[in-house]
PDB file of C-alpha atoms in Angstrom:
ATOM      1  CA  UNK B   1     -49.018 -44.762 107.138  1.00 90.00           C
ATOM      2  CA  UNK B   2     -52.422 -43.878 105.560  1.00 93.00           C
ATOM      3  CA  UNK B   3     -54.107 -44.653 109.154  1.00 93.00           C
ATOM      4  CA  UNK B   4     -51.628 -42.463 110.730  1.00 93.00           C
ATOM      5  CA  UNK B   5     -52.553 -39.454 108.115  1.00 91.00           C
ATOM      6  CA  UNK B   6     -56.308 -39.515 108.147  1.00 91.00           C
ATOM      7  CA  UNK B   7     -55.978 -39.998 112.249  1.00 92.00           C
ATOM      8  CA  UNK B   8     -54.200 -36.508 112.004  1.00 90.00           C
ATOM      9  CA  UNK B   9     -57.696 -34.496 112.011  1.00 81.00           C
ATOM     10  CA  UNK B  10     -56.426 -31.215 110.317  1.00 81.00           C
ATOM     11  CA  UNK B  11     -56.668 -30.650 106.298  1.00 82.00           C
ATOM     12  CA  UNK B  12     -53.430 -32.736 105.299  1.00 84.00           C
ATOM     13  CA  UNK B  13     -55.700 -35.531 106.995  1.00 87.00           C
ATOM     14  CA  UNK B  14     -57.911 -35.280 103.587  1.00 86.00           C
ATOM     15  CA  UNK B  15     -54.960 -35.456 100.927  1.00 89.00           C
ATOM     16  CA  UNK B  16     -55.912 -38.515  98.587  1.00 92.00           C
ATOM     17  CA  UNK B  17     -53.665 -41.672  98.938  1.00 95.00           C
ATOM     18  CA  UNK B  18     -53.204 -44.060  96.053  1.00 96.00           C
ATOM     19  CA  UNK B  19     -51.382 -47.246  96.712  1.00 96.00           C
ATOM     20  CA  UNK B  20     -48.843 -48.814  94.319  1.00 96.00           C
ATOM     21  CA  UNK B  21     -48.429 -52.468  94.976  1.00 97.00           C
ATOM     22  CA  UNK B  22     -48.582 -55.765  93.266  1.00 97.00           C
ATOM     23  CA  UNK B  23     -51.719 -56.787  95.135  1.00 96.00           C
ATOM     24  CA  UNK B  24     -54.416 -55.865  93.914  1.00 93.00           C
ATOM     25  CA  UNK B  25     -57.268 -58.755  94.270  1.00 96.00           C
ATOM     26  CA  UNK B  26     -60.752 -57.510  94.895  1.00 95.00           C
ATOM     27  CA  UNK B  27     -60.316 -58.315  98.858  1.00 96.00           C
ATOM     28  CA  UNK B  28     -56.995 -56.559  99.130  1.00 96.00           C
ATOM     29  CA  UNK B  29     -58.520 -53.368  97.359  1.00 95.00           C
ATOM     30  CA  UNK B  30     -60.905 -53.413 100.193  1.00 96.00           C
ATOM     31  CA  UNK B  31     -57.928 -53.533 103.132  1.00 96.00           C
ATOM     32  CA  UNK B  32     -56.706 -50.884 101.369  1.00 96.00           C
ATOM     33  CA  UNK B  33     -59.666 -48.651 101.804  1.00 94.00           C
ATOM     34  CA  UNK B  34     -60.351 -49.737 105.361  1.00 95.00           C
ATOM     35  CA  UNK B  35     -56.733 -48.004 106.322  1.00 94.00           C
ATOM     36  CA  UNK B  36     -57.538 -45.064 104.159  1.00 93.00           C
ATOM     37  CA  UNK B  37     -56.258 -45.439 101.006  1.00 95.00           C
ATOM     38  CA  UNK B  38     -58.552 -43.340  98.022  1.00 94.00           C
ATOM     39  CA  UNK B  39     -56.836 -45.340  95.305  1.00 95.00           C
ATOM     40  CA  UNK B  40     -54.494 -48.352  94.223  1.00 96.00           C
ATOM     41  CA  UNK B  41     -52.750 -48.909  90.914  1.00 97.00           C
ATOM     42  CA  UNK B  42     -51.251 -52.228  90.499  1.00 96.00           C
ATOM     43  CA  UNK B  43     -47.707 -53.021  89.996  1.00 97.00           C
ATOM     44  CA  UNK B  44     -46.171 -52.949  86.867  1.00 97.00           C
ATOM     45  CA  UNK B  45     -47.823 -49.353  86.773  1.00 96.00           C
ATOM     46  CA  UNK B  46     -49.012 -48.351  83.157  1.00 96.00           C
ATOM     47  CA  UNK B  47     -47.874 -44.430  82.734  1.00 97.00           C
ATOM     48  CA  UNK B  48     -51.180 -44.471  81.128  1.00 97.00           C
ATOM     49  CA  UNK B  49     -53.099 -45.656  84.447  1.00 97.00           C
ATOM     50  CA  UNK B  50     -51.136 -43.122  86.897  1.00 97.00           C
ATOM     51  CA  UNK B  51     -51.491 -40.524  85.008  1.00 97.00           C
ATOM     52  CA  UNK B  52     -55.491 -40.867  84.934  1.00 96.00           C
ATOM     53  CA  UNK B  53     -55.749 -41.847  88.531  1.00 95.00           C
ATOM     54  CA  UNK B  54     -52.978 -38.793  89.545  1.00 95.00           C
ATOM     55  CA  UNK B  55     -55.558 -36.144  87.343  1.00 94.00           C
ATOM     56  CA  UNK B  56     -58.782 -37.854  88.683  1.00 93.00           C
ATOM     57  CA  UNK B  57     -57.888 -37.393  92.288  1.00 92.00           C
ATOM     58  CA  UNK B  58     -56.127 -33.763  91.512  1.00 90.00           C
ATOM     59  CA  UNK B  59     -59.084 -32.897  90.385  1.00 87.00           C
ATOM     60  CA  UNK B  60     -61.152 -34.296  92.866  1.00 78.00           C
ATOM     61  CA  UNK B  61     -61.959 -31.625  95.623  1.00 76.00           C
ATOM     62  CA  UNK B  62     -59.840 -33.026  98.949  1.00 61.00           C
ATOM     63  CA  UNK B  63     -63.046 -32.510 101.186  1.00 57.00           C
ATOM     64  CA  UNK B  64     -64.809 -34.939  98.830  1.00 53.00           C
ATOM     65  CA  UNK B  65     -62.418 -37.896  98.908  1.00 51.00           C
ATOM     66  CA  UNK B  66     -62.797 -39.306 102.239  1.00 52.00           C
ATOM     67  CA  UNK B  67     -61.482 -42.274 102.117  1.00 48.00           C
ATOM     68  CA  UNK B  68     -63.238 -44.525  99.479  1.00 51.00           C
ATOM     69  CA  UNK B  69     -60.894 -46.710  97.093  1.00 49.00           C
ATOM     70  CA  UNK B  70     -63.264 -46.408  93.875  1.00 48.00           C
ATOM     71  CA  UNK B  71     -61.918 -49.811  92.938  1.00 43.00           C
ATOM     72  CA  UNK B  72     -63.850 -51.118  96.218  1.00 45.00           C
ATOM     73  CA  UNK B  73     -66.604 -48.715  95.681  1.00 45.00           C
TER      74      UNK B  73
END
């Protein structure tokens, strides 16, 4: 699905993706940001950790996201 967004090539293409999943190794995180994903939080998710990710990337202007998981950055 994230491919299929940033393939779009209007403004929604630029909305930041974070992934929720229970994979999270080093090498996944890096799959993840080759189809587009900005993010990933891992699985149980810690209200704590969505809640900084979900203000970091509201914040985040959507023209500056492209799509570079920080975890892989």
């Amino acid at each position: 699905a994230a491919r299929r967004i940033r393939a779009m090539g209007h403004p929604i293409a630029a909305t930041p993706i974070i992934a929720l999943t229970a994979n999270t190794l080093d090498e996944q995180r890096v799959e993840y940001a080759q189809a587009g994903m900005n993010d990933c939080i891992g699985k149980p998710v810690q209200p704590p950790e969505l809640f900084a990710k979900l203000f970091h990337w509201a914040s985040t202007p959507w023209r500056e996201t492209g799509a570079k998981l920080e975890a892989a950055a």
